Amino acid sequence: MKNLLIIGYLWPEPASSAAGSRMMQLIDLFREKDWEITYASPASNQEFSINLAELGIEKKQIKTNDSSFDEYLKAESFTAVMFDRL
């Protein structure tokens, strides 16, 4: 199975921004193609953040400029990486 890692500055907020809406369109496209998706962000949850777990998307809280993220990438096997607003 193909695995996609999306690294975002914020969690997707399709109800409050065009960028969030577009990211959800892209996520839906990958889900339709049976990709496993992990969305990683250093941001905290906001009022309009979508519940990714309800969509079967793994959510990963990360720290920027931290070796723990490097270790996480080494431990996982992603087919592709997409950057959202970085």
Coordinates of C-alpha atoms in Angstrom, one line a residue:
M1 CA 0.0 0.0 0.0
K2 CA 1.2 3.5 -0.7
N3 CA 1.7 5.9 2.2
L4 CA 1.5 9.7 2.0
L5 CA 3.0 12.0 4.6
I6 CA 1.5 15.5 4.5
I7 CA 3.4 18.1 6.5
G8 CA 1.4 21.1 7.2
Y9 CA 1.9 24.4 8.9
L10 CA -1.6 24.2 10.3
W11 CA -4.2 21.4 10.5
P12 CA -6.7 21.6 7.6
E13 CA -9.6 24.0 8.1
P14 CA -11.9 23.6 5.1
A15 CA -14.7 25.6 6.6
S16 CA -12.5 28.7 7.2
S17 CA -10.0 28.9 4.3
A18 CA -9.7 28.1 0.6
A19 CA -6.3 26.5 1.3
G20 CA -7.9 24.2 3.8
S21 CA -10.7 23.3 1.4
R22 CA -8.1 22.6 -1.4
M23 CA -6.1 20.4 1.0
M24 CA -9.2 18.3 1.7
Q25 CA -9.8 17.9 -2.0
L26 CA -6.2 16.6 -2.4
I27 CA -6.6 14.3 0.7
D28 CA -9.9 12.9 -0.8
L29 CA -8.1 12.2 -4.1
F30 CA -5.4 10.2 -2.4
R31 CA -8.0 8.4 -0.2
E32 CA -10.0 7.4 -3.4
K33 CA -6.8 5.9 -4.7
D34 CA -6.4 3.8 -1.4
W35 CA -3.4 5.7 -0.1
E36 CA -2.7 5.6 3.7
I37 CA -2.3 9.2 4.8
T38 CA -0.5 10.7 7.8
Y39 CA -0.9 14.4 8.4
A40 CA 1.9 16.0 10.5
S41 CA 1.9 19.5 12.0
P42 CA 3.5 21.5 14.8
A43 CA 0.2 23.4 15.2
S44 CA -2.3 23.0 18.0
N45 CA -5.9 22.2 17.2
Q46 CA -8.1 25.1 16.4
E47 CA -11.8 25.5 16.4
F48 CA -12.2 24.9 12.7
S49 CA -9.7 22.1 12.3
I50 CA -11.1 19.0 10.7
N51 CA -11.2 15.8 12.6
L52 CA -8.7 13.7 10.6
A53 CA -9.2 10.6 12.7
E54 CA -12.8 10.4 11.5
L55 CA -11.5 10.1 8.0
G56 CA -9.0 7.4 8.8
I57 CA -6.1 9.7 8.6
E58 CA -3.3 9.4 11.2
K59 CA -2.5 12.6 12.9
K60 CA 1.0 13.3 14.0
Q61 CA 2.0 16.2 16.3
I62 CA 5.6 17.2 15.4
K63 CA 8.2 19.6 16.7
T64 CA 10.0 21.8 14.1
N65 CA 13.8 21.8 14.1
D66 CA 13.8 18.8 16.5
S67 CA 15.7 15.6 16.1
S68 CA 12.5 13.6 17.1
F69 CA 11.0 14.4 13.7
D70 CA 14.2 13.1 12.0
E71 CA 13.8 9.9 14.0
Y72 CA 10.2 9.6 13.1
L73 CA 11.0 9.8 9.4
K74 CA 13.7 7.2 9.7
A75 CA 11.2 4.8 11.5
E76 CA 8.5 5.2 8.9
S77 CA 8.3 4.3 5.2
F78 CA 6.5 6.9 3.2
T79 CA 6.0 6.6 -0.5
A80 CA 5.5 10.3 -1.0
V81 CA 5.6 13.6 1.0
M82 CA 3.4 16.6 0.3
F83 CA 3.9 20.0 2.0
D84 CA 0.9 22.1 2.9
R85 CA 1.6 25.9 3.2
L86 CA 5.3 25.6 4.2

